[in-house]
Every structure is written in structure tokens, then in C-alpha cells.
Amino acid sequence: MLKKILKWTGRTLLVIILLAIGYYTKAHIMIGKRQHKVYAVKPVKLDIPNDSATLAMGRRLVTTKGCTDCHDKDLGGKVLFEQKGIGRLTARNLTKGKGGVPKDFDTDDWVRAIRHGVQRDGTPLIYMPSAGFNQLSETDLKAVIAYCAQVPPVNRENPPSEIGVGATIMADLGELELFEAEKIDHKAPVPMAIREGVTPDFGKYVTQICTGCHKPDMKGTPGEGGTPDISSTGKSARWTDEQFFQTLRTGKRPDGTELKAPMPWQMTAAFSDTEMRALRMYLKSI
Ligand code: HEC
Ligand code: HEC
């Protein structure tokens, strides 16, 4: 009797293992296909100015758009996440130093990466949040590129990003967005310049980079480890303007609790008054 039961549990187990291998093989093939898909993007042709005003603007933008959070202050890149069984995520070295972008990395390559989330060969970058940068105005994009292209070379050879078993399964189940290129309308026209001011329009422009985590409707994602609702229905809508600004400047909420990672409050801390007020106005309007 016992023997019979053992035999059947053994068989059931075998079936489960085979099904798991089958599922993983399928997931692995699907992710491979997505990773090697070639996007036929046509980068807008830009003339990059390098006057000091543009460079100063670019220097500010790489902070306020979060580039330095991920690619490090010197833009030499760093490992953002690494766990055995899941994978490794590395924000690349953007300088011309050892381990950095190729010597002939040109304006088209910058536009492809920033606006479209794809590399020179048309395949998607992993996790680079280009959906939030796709609608950067031409003026802002030029300033970012002008600044990035002339930063001092940093010799840092970071280990490359790797999509491990865990990341493959999570991405296949739709729990992890690996390729922002998939979300982007690659033919969408770019705004030329944005009029800065305390207006909902400018607020919407500023919050593009929040949509990756807080979602386009700013209602976040529910549940444990989710992202909070920051629209007019969220808890933060009830804070005073001053409390709201303080939170995004110091990383501390009015009740004293800290904004935990991955909320990039060092980025919002660098926002100007106009950016803060416009953003607040927009969030309260939706
Ligand atoms: C959330 C983190 C994050 C932010 C914010 C971010 N990046 Fe990235 N970026 C990445 C990752 C990760 C990669 C590498 C992806 C890979 O390995 O496929 C990358 C790749 C790139 C590349 C491609 C480099 C190459 O060698 O092909 C460029 C260029 C780039 N980022 C520029 C920027 C700029 C400019 C900004 C700000 C406007 C920015 N990134 C903001 C995470 C980020
Ligand atoms: C990389 C993901 C990410 C991005 C990008 C991001 N946030 Fe967040 N944000 C979070 C997470 C996660 C939390 C919750 C942190 C915690 O639990 O302490 C949060 C919390 C907040 C809170 C506090 C809300 C509350 O109810 O406590 C505010 C306000 C906020 N974010 C505003 C913004 C704004 C504005 C932007 C864009 C300029 C932005 N965030 C960009 C992930 C992000």
C-alpha cells in the first residue's frame, strides 16, 4: 500500500517538475524574443549646442530627471540590483572612460537610448525608464545630451545586466516591466519646448518621470510593496502644500516616516519652486 502511494506521489512530482520545466522553457523563449526584438526607430536629428547655459541646464536636468540616481553622480554607472536566482540590473557607464559608451557613441545613439529605450542595433535596453523621457522637449533633450556627452571620463567596468530565472518568470507573468521600449509610441512627435510656469500643463510634463512607478493615472499600485496613490484621492493630497514640498525635499513625511526606496526623493529634492508648485497643482487636479 505504502509503496503504491509513494509510487503515485513520485509520479505526480515528476509531472509537476516536467510542467515547471515546460513553463520555464516557454517563459525563457518569450523573454528572449522580447529582448532581441529590433525596434525600427528613427531618432530625431538634433544639433547639440555646447554653450555654457545649455550645459548648466543639462547638468541640472540629469539630477531632476533621475539620471544620476541610477547612473551615479559621475555618470559612471553602478549595479542597481543583484540577487542570485533573480538577476542583475546595471545602469551603464555613460562616460567615455573604460567600461563606458563606445568612443563613437553619437547624438543618434543618445536619442535612441533616452527617448526610445533602445540600443544602436535596435534591441531594447533593460529597465532604462525611457517611457518617462520619451516626451522630454527637444530643448531639454538637447541639454541632457550636451551635458552627458562632455562629462569627464570615468574608468569603471560594471558587470552587465543579466535577466536571471526569477526575473524571467516575473517578467513573463507581467509582474516586472523589463523593456520600456515596449510601452513607447516610437512615432510620437516630440514637443519643441515647454513653457515653464505654475500650470497643470507644466505639472504634467514634470510628472512624466513619476508615471513608471505611480502609473499614468498617479493612482499607484495597490498592496504590499506597491506604490502609493499620489493623485487627488491619495493620502498626500490631504497634506498642506508646505508639507507636500517638505516631503519631496527631505524624504520625510509629515508624520515623520521616511520615504523608502525606490522613491527617488533626491531627484525631487532638486526640483525648483515652479516645478514643485506645478506638479502639486497637476496632481491635485487628477
Ligand atoms: C531607474 C534607473 C535609470 C534612470 C533613472 C536612468 N537610467 Fe539610463 N539606464 C538604466 C539602465 C538599467 C541601463 C542599462 C540597461 C541594460 O543593461 O540593458 C541604462 C542605459 C542607458 C543608456 C545606454 C548606454 C549604452 O551603453 O548603450 C543611456 C545612454 C542612458 N541610460 C542614459 C540615461 C539618461 C540620460 C538618463 C536621464 C535622462 C537615464 N539614463 C536615466 C537605468 C536608468
Ligand atoms: C522608481 C519608482 C518611483 C518613482 C520614479 C517615483 N516614485 Fe514616488 N514613491 C515610490 C514609492 C515606492 C513610494 C512609497 C515609499 C514608501 O513606502 O516609503 C513613493 C512615495 C511617494 C510619495 C508619498 C506618498 C504617500 O502617500 O506617502 C509622494 C508624494 C511621491 N512618491 C511623489 C512622487 C513624485 C512627484 C514623483 C515624480 C517626480 C515620484 N514620486 C516618482 C516610487 C517612485
Tab-separated table of C-alpha atoms and ligand atoms in Angstrom:
chain	number	residue	atom	x	y	z
A	1	MET	CA	0.000	0.000	0.000
A	2	LEU	CA	2.675	2.452	1.126
A	3	LYS	CA	4.726	1.503	-1.900
A	4	LYS	CA	1.794	2.287	-4.155
A	5	ILE	CA	1.270	5.701	-2.568
A	6	LEU	CA	4.952	6.500	-2.878
A	7	LYS	CA	4.869	5.474	-6.494
A	8	TRP	CA	1.988	7.834	-7.175
A	9	THR	CA	3.447	10.757	-5.280
A	10	GLY	CA	6.638	10.165	-7.205
A	11	ARG	CA	4.754	10.283	-10.480
A	12	THR	CA	2.806	13.379	-9.503
A	13	LEU	CA	6.029	15.061	-8.512
A	14	LEU	CA	7.602	14.098	-11.815
A	15	VAL	CA	4.640	15.577	-13.701
A	16	ILE	CA	4.893	18.800	-11.692
A	17	ILE	CA	8.614	19.055	-12.372
A	18	LEU	CA	8.105	18.460	-16.093
A	19	LEU	CA	5.360	21.082	-16.209
A	20	ALA	CA	7.609	23.571	-14.400
A	21	ILE	CA	10.446	22.923	-16.832
A	22	GLY	CA	7.998	23.273	-19.716
A	23	TYR	CA	6.681	26.571	-18.370
A	24	TYR	CA	10.152	27.941	-17.729
A	25	THR	CA	11.321	26.975	-21.205
A	26	LYS	CA	8.355	28.820	-22.671
A	27	ALA	CA	8.977	31.893	-20.466
A	28	HIS	CA	12.666	31.877	-21.354
A	29	ILE	CA	11.928	31.756	-25.086
A	30	MET	CA	9.321	34.538	-24.829
A	31	ILE	CA	11.647	36.849	-22.903
A	32	GLY	CA	14.470	36.068	-25.330
A	33	LYS	CA	12.219	37.089	-28.202
A	34	ARG	CA	11.308	40.347	-26.481
A	35	GLN	CA	14.941	41.069	-25.629
A	36	HIS	CA	16.105	40.513	-29.195
A	37	LYS	CA	13.264	42.308	-30.926
A	38	VAL	CA	14.567	45.049	-33.211
A	39	TYR	CA	12.686	48.360	-32.987
A	40	ALA	CA	12.846	50.385	-36.156
A	41	VAL	CA	13.163	53.778	-34.508
A	42	LYS	CA	14.137	56.895	-36.360
A	43	PRO	CA	15.896	59.201	-33.931
A	44	VAL	CA	15.053	62.893	-34.377
A	45	LYS	CA	18.036	64.735	-35.825
A	46	LEU	CA	19.398	67.153	-33.267
A	47	ASP	CA	22.154	69.732	-33.374
A	48	ILE	CA	23.690	69.714	-29.939
A	49	PRO	CA	24.729	73.140	-28.678
A	50	ASN	CA	27.551	73.336	-26.138
A	51	ASP	CA	27.304	76.838	-24.771
A	52	SER	CA	27.601	77.208	-21.017
A	53	ALA	CA	23.889	77.960	-20.485
A	54	THR	CA	22.895	74.694	-22.191
A	55	LEU	CA	25.476	72.722	-20.222
A	56	ALA	CA	24.259	74.239	-16.954
A	57	MET	CA	20.710	73.310	-17.873
A	58	GLY	CA	21.793	69.764	-18.751
A	59	ARG	CA	23.668	69.432	-15.501
A	60	ARG	CA	20.504	70.289	-13.588
A	61	LEU	CA	18.311	68.025	-15.725
A	62	VAL	CA	20.414	64.893	-15.150
A	63	THR	CA	19.562	65.328	-11.459
A	64	THR	CA	15.918	66.373	-11.767
A	65	LYS	CA	15.171	63.628	-14.289
A	66	GLY	CA	16.776	60.988	-12.088
A	67	CYS	CA	19.699	60.031	-14.383
A	68	THR	CA	22.227	60.458	-11.574
A	69	ASP	CA	20.125	58.370	-9.159
A	70	CYS	CA	20.705	55.326	-11.334
A	71	HIS	CA	23.859	56.107	-13.332
A	72	ASP	CA	25.588	57.619	-10.281
A	73	LYS	CA	26.621	61.233	-9.695
A	74	ASP	CA	29.639	60.959	-12.022
A	75	LEU	CA	27.524	59.059	-14.625
A	76	GLY	CA	29.997	56.190	-14.322
A	77	GLY	CA	27.136	53.772	-13.724
A	78	LYS	CA	26.517	51.257	-10.960
A	79	VAL	CA	24.850	47.972	-10.127
A	80	LEU	CA	21.302	48.803	-9.026
A	81	PHE	CA	20.201	45.321	-8.077
A	82	GLU	CA	21.802	41.932	-7.828
A	83	GLN	CA	20.437	38.721	-6.411
A	84	LYS	CA	21.339	35.144	-7.191
A	85	GLY	CA	18.481	33.411	-8.955
A	86	ILE	CA	16.807	36.680	-9.986
A	87	GLY	CA	19.359	38.605	-11.978
A	88	ARG	CA	21.455	41.742	-12.096
A	89	LEU	CA	20.495	45.239	-13.134
A	90	THR	CA	23.265	47.635	-14.051
A	91	ALA	CA	22.836	51.251	-15.059
A	92	ARG	CA	25.653	51.566	-17.568
A	93	ASN	CA	28.686	53.809	-17.505
A	94	LEU	CA	27.633	56.744	-19.716
A	95	THR	CA	31.080	58.337	-19.914
A	96	LYS	CA	33.826	57.756	-22.463
A	97	GLY	CA	36.073	56.119	-19.842
A	98	LYS	CA	36.975	52.457	-19.617
A	99	GLY	CA	33.774	50.416	-19.369
A	100	GLY	CA	31.769	53.334	-20.758
A	101	VAL	CA	29.954	54.026	-24.024
A	102	PRO	CA	31.903	53.452	-27.263
A	103	LYS	CA	34.115	56.315	-28.463
A	104	ASP	CA	31.833	56.867	-31.456
A	105	PHE	CA	28.618	56.993	-29.370
A	106	ASP	CA	26.844	59.811	-31.201
A	107	THR	CA	23.777	62.015	-30.845
A	108	ASP	CA	21.551	59.446	-32.573
A	109	ASP	CA	22.675	56.832	-30.036
A	110	TRP	CA	21.803	59.162	-27.154
A	111	VAL	CA	18.379	59.896	-28.620
A	112	ARG	CA	17.706	56.200	-29.217
A	113	ALA	CA	18.577	55.305	-25.633
A	114	ILE	CA	16.885	58.226	-23.856
A	115	ARG	CA	13.718	58.676	-25.910
A	116	HIS	CA	13.194	55.131	-27.139
A	117	GLY	CA	14.936	52.796	-24.697
A	118	VAL	CA	16.787	51.020	-27.474
A	119	GLN	CA	20.418	50.497	-28.389
A	120	ARG	CA	22.226	51.116	-31.640
A	121	ASP	CA	21.216	47.685	-33.010
A	122	GLY	CA	17.559	48.459	-32.266
A	123	THR	CA	17.188	45.968	-29.391
A	124	PRO	CA	15.682	47.211	-26.132
A	125	LEU	CA	17.639	48.375	-23.089
A	126	ILE	CA	16.707	46.666	-19.845
A	127	TYR	CA	14.797	48.778	-17.326
A	128	MET	CA	16.069	52.132	-18.613
A	129	PRO	CA	12.914	54.248	-17.917
A	130	SER	CA	12.634	55.840	-21.351
A	131	ALA	CA	8.819	55.912	-21.337
A	132	GLY	CA	9.178	58.771	-18.836
A	133	PHE	CA	11.691	60.546	-21.096
A	134	ASN	CA	10.019	60.000	-24.447
A	135	GLN	CA	8.175	63.310	-24.283
A	136	LEU	CA	11.109	65.373	-22.998
A	137	SER	CA	11.073	68.559	-25.009
A	138	GLU	CA	13.670	68.925	-27.720
A	139	THR	CA	15.304	71.738	-25.760
A	140	ASP	CA	15.596	69.600	-22.618
A	141	LEU	CA	16.765	66.534	-24.529
A	142	LYS	CA	19.486	68.540	-26.263
A	143	ALA	CA	20.688	69.923	-22.947
A	144	VAL	CA	20.819	66.442	-21.376
A	145	ILE	CA	22.813	65.088	-24.311
A	146	ALA	CA	25.129	68.114	-24.417
A	147	TYR	CA	25.937	67.653	-20.747
A	148	CYS	CA	26.273	63.851	-20.796
A	149	ALA	CA	28.475	63.862	-23.894
A	150	GLN	CA	31.130	66.045	-22.264
A	151	VAL	CA	31.356	64.709	-18.691
A	152	PRO	CA	34.850	63.675	-17.626
A	153	PRO	CA	35.587	60.024	-18.466
A	154	VAL	CA	35.146	57.596	-15.573
A	155	ASN	CA	37.007	54.298	-15.730
A	156	ARG	CA	34.546	51.841	-14.233
A	157	GLU	CA	33.788	48.447	-15.710
A	158	ASN	CA	30.438	47.452	-14.275
A	159	PRO	CA	29.247	43.864	-14.695
A	160	PRO	CA	26.465	43.757	-17.324
A	161	SER	CA	22.740	43.404	-16.628
A	162	GLU	CA	21.511	39.826	-16.587
A	163	ILE	CA	17.986	38.502	-16.715
A	164	GLY	CA	18.073	35.504	-14.379
A	165	VAL	CA	15.482	32.799	-13.728
A	166	GLY	CA	13.482	34.897	-11.243
A	167	ALA	CA	13.397	37.981	-13.456
A	168	THR	CA	12.400	35.843	-16.455
A	169	ILE	CA	9.421	34.364	-14.588
A	170	MET	CA	8.337	37.693	-13.089
A	171	ALA	CA	8.581	39.428	-16.463
A	172	ASP	CA	6.680	36.616	-18.170
A	173	LEU	CA	3.903	36.882	-15.575
A	174	GLY	CA	3.759	40.642	-16.128
A	175	GLU	CA	4.991	41.365	-12.590
A	176	LEU	CA	8.126	43.133	-13.805
A	177	GLU	CA	8.457	45.540	-16.714
A	178	LEU	CA	11.844	44.853	-18.252
A	179	PHE	CA	11.682	46.702	-21.540
A	180	GLU	CA	10.235	50.202	-21.591
A	181	ALA	CA	10.645	50.229	-25.375
A	182	GLU	CA	7.517	48.056	-25.448
A	183	LYS	CA	5.412	50.802	-23.862
A	184	ILE	CA	6.579	53.658	-26.084
A	185	ASP	CA	4.872	55.029	-29.183
A	186	HIS	CA	8.099	55.374	-31.172
A	187	LYS	CA	6.458	57.598	-33.765
A	188	ALA	CA	5.018	60.150	-31.330
A	189	PRO	CA	6.112	63.703	-32.161
A	190	VAL	CA	8.297	65.489	-29.583
A	191	PRO	CA	7.332	68.839	-28.113
A	192	MET	CA	9.875	71.509	-29.078
A	193	ALA	CA	9.993	73.475	-25.865
A	194	ILE	CA	7.773	73.549	-22.806
A	195	ARG	CA	6.595	76.764	-21.264
A	196	GLU	CA	7.663	76.695	-17.631
A	197	GLY	CA	5.193	78.010	-15.130
A	198	VAL	CA	2.873	77.072	-12.297
A	199	THR	CA	0.337	75.477	-14.626
A	200	PRO	CA	-1.214	71.991	-14.784
A	201	ASP	CA	0.398	71.532	-18.226
A	202	PHE	CA	3.891	72.078	-16.923
A	203	GLY	CA	2.991	69.926	-13.895
A	204	LYS	CA	2.028	67.108	-16.199
A	205	TYR	CA	5.325	67.497	-18.021
A	206	VAL	CA	7.279	67.298	-14.766
A	207	THR	CA	5.392	64.193	-13.599
A	208	GLN	CA	6.113	62.124	-16.715
A	209	ILE	CA	9.029	60.599	-14.864
A	210	CYS	CA	6.750	59.580	-11.970
A	211	THR	CA	4.449	57.518	-14.202
A	212	GLY	CA	6.736	54.476	-14.392
A	213	CYS	CA	6.098	53.782	-10.705
A	214	HIS	CA	2.988	55.780	-9.764
A	215	LYS	CA	1.329	54.869	-13.108
A	216	PRO	CA	-0.050	57.319	-15.693
A	217	ASP	CA	-3.171	57.986	-13.575
A	218	MET	CA	-0.915	58.537	-10.489
A	219	LYS	CA	-3.043	56.081	-8.532
A	220	GLY	CA	-0.073	53.795	-7.981
A	221	THR	CA	-0.240	50.071	-7.472
A	222	PRO	CA	-2.148	48.555	-4.552
A	223	GLY	CA	-0.892	46.123	-1.965
A	224	GLU	CA	2.238	45.243	-0.040
A	225	GLY	CA	5.345	46.671	-1.704
A	226	GLY	CA	3.128	48.717	-4.036
A	227	THR	CA	3.414	52.383	-4.917
A	228	PRO	CA	1.052	54.879	-3.230
A	229	ASP	CA	-1.719	56.869	-4.869
A	230	ILE	CA	-0.454	60.448	-5.245
A	231	SER	CA	-3.445	61.781	-7.196
A	232	SER	CA	-6.232	63.866	-5.620
A	233	THR	CA	-7.586	60.678	-3.996
A	234	GLY	CA	-4.277	59.773	-2.306
A	235	LYS	CA	-3.175	60.408	1.261
A	236	SER	CA	-0.660	63.038	0.161
A	237	ALA	CA	-3.427	65.193	-1.383
A	238	ARG	CA	-4.544	65.954	2.177
A	239	TRP	CA	-1.169	67.347	3.201
A	240	THR	CA	-0.700	71.117	3.020
A	241	ASP	CA	1.403	72.391	0.125
A	242	GLU	CA	4.262	73.036	2.540
A	243	GLN	CA	4.086	69.508	3.959
A	244	PHE	CA	3.998	68.071	0.476
A	245	PHE	CA	7.034	70.072	-0.682
A	246	GLN	CA	8.929	69.247	2.526
A	247	THR	CA	8.300	65.537	1.980
A	248	LEU	CA	9.693	65.602	-1.549
A	249	ARG	CA	12.643	67.756	-0.449
A	250	THR	CA	13.684	65.857	2.673
A	251	GLY	CA	12.386	62.327	2.126
A	252	LYS	CA	10.373	62.592	5.364
A	253	ARG	CA	6.575	62.620	5.545
A	254	PRO	CA	4.646	64.978	7.860
A	255	ASP	CA	4.206	62.061	10.297
A	256	GLY	CA	7.983	61.602	10.430
A	257	THR	CA	8.171	58.347	8.460
A	258	GLU	CA	10.759	58.129	5.712
A	259	LEU	CA	10.134	57.701	2.009
A	260	LYS	CA	11.662	54.334	1.313
A	261	ALA	CA	13.410	53.163	-1.848
A	262	PRO	CA	12.779	53.126	-4.699
A	263	MET	CA	11.079	56.531	-4.221
A	264	PRO	CA	13.794	58.793	-5.711
A	265	TRP	CA	13.404	61.780	-3.426
A	266	GLN	CA	16.986	63.016	-4.066
A	267	MET	CA	15.647	63.734	-7.526
A	268	THR	CA	12.561	65.620	-6.335
A	269	ALA	CA	14.708	67.453	-3.750
A	270	ALA	CA	16.389	69.223	-6.670
A	271	PHE	CA	13.095	70.481	-8.134
A	272	SER	CA	12.655	74.235	-8.404
A	273	ASP	CA	9.761	76.020	-6.708
A	274	THR	CA	7.991	76.317	-10.043
A	275	GLU	CA	8.390	72.605	-10.735
A	276	MET	CA	7.094	71.700	-7.263
A	277	ARG	CA	4.077	74.017	-7.423
A	278	ALA	CA	3.147	72.971	-10.939
A	279	LEU	CA	3.456	69.314	-10.060
A	280	ARG	CA	1.302	69.749	-6.965
A	281	MET	CA	-1.314	71.633	-8.966
A	282	TYR	CA	-1.431	68.881	-11.573
A	283	LEU	CA	-1.607	66.014	-9.049
A	284	LYS	CA	-4.494	67.689	-7.197
A	285	SER	CA	-6.358	68.134	-10.483
A	286	ILE	CA	-6.490	64.440	-11.345
B	1	HEC	C1	15.729	53.750	-12.995
B	1	HEC	C2	17.123	53.858	-13.328
B	1	HEC	C3	17.546	54.684	-14.529
B	1	HEC	C4	17.323	56.025	-14.750
B	1	HEC	C5	16.525	56.994	-13.899
B	1	HEC	C6	18.024	56.341	-15.976
B	1	HEC	N1	18.638	55.230	-16.484
B	1	HEC	FE1	19.744	55.108	-18.205
B	1	HEC	N2	19.901	53.113	-17.984
B	1	HEC	C7	19.457	52.397	-16.901
B	1	HEC	C8	19.809	51.009	-17.069
B	1	HEC	C9	19.499	49.891	-16.078
B	1	HEC	C10	20.513	50.914	-18.293
B	1	HEC	C11	21.181	49.690	-18.886
B	1	HEC	C12	20.199	48.743	-19.459
B	1	HEC	C13	20.820	47.467	-19.971
B	1	HEC	O1	21.785	46.970	-19.397
B	1	HEC	O2	20.306	46.986	-20.985
B	1	HEC	C14	20.530	52.258	-18.848
B	1	HEC	C15	21.108	52.588	-20.071
B	1	HEC	C16	21.275	53.879	-20.529
B	1	HEC	C17	21.957	54.230	-21.754
B	1	HEC	C18	22.577	53.276	-22.757
B	1	HEC	C19	24.066	53.272	-22.629
B	1	HEC	C20	24.742	52.320	-23.564
B	1	HEC	O3	25.886	51.930	-23.276
B	1	HEC	O4	24.141	51.936	-24.589
B	1	HEC	C21	21.932	55.592	-21.838
B	1	HEC	C22	22.538	56.446	-22.924
B	1	HEC	C23	21.246	56.083	-20.663
B	1	HEC	N3	20.849	55.012	-19.897
B	1	HEC	C24	21.056	57.426	-20.372
B	1	HEC	C25	20.248	57.892	-19.324
B	1	HEC	C26	19.910	59.286	-19.138
B	1	HEC	C27	20.464	60.443	-19.943
B	1	HEC	C28	19.041	59.343	-18.081
B	1	HEC	C29	18.310	60.539	-17.545
B	1	HEC	C30	17.584	61.343	-18.508
B	1	HEC	C31	18.867	57.972	-17.601
B	1	HEC	N4	19.622	57.137	-18.381
B	1	HEC	C32	18.075	57.614	-16.533
B	1	HEC	C33	18.775	52.892	-15.803
B	1	HEC	C34	18.358	54.193	-15.640
B	2	HEC	C1	11.231	54.331	-9.042
B	2	HEC	C2	9.853	54.457	-8.611
B	2	HEC	C3	9.301	55.811	-8.241
B	2	HEC	C4	9.376	56.995	-8.967
B	2	HEC	C5	10.067	57.221	-10.314
B	2	HEC	C6	8.647	57.974	-8.189
B	2	HEC	N1	8.159	57.421	-7.050
B	2	HEC	FE1	7.126	58.394	-5.571
B	2	HEC	N2	7.103	56.721	-4.451
B	2	HEC	C7	7.583	55.496	-4.847
B	2	HEC	C8	7.403	54.534	-3.767
B	2	HEC	C9	7.795	53.065	-3.803
B	2	HEC	C10	6.815	55.244	-2.699
B	2	HEC	C11	6.472	54.703	-1.325
B	2	HEC	C12	7.690	54.837	-0.460
B	2	HEC	C13	7.489	54.273	0.935
B	2	HEC	O1	6.770	53.292	1.077
B	2	HEC	O2	8.084	54.834	1.862
B	2	HEC	C14	6.627	56.610	-3.171
B	2	HEC	C15	6.067	57.618	-2.403
B	2	HEC	C16	5.769	58.883	-2.862
B	2	HEC	C17	5.068	59.900	-2.116
B	2	HEC	C18	4.489	59.740	-0.718
B	2	HEC	C19	3.060	59.282	-0.844
B	2	HEC	C20	2.388	58.817	0.427
B	2	HEC	O3	1.163	58.642	0.381
B	2	HEC	O4	3.074	58.603	1.424
B	2	HEC	C21	4.960	61.009	-2.913
B	2	HEC	C22	4.276	62.325	-2.583
B	2	HEC	C23	5.623	60.682	-4.170
B	2	HEC	N3	6.097	59.388	-4.099
B	2	HEC	C24	5.732	61.538	-5.243
B	2	HEC	C25	6.451	61.246	-6.413
B	2	HEC	C26	6.622	62.184	-7.489
B	2	HEC	C27	6.011	63.559	-7.561
B	2	HEC	C28	7.407	61.548	-8.420
B	2	HEC	C29	7.924	62.090	-9.754
B	2	HEC	C30	8.512	63.397	-9.755
B	2	HEC	C31	7.707	60.224	-7.915
B	2	HEC	N4	7.105	60.082	-6.699
B	2	HEC	C32	8.491	59.295	-8.592
B	2	HEC	C33	8.185	55.181	-6.060
B	2	HEC	C34	8.519	56.104	-7.040
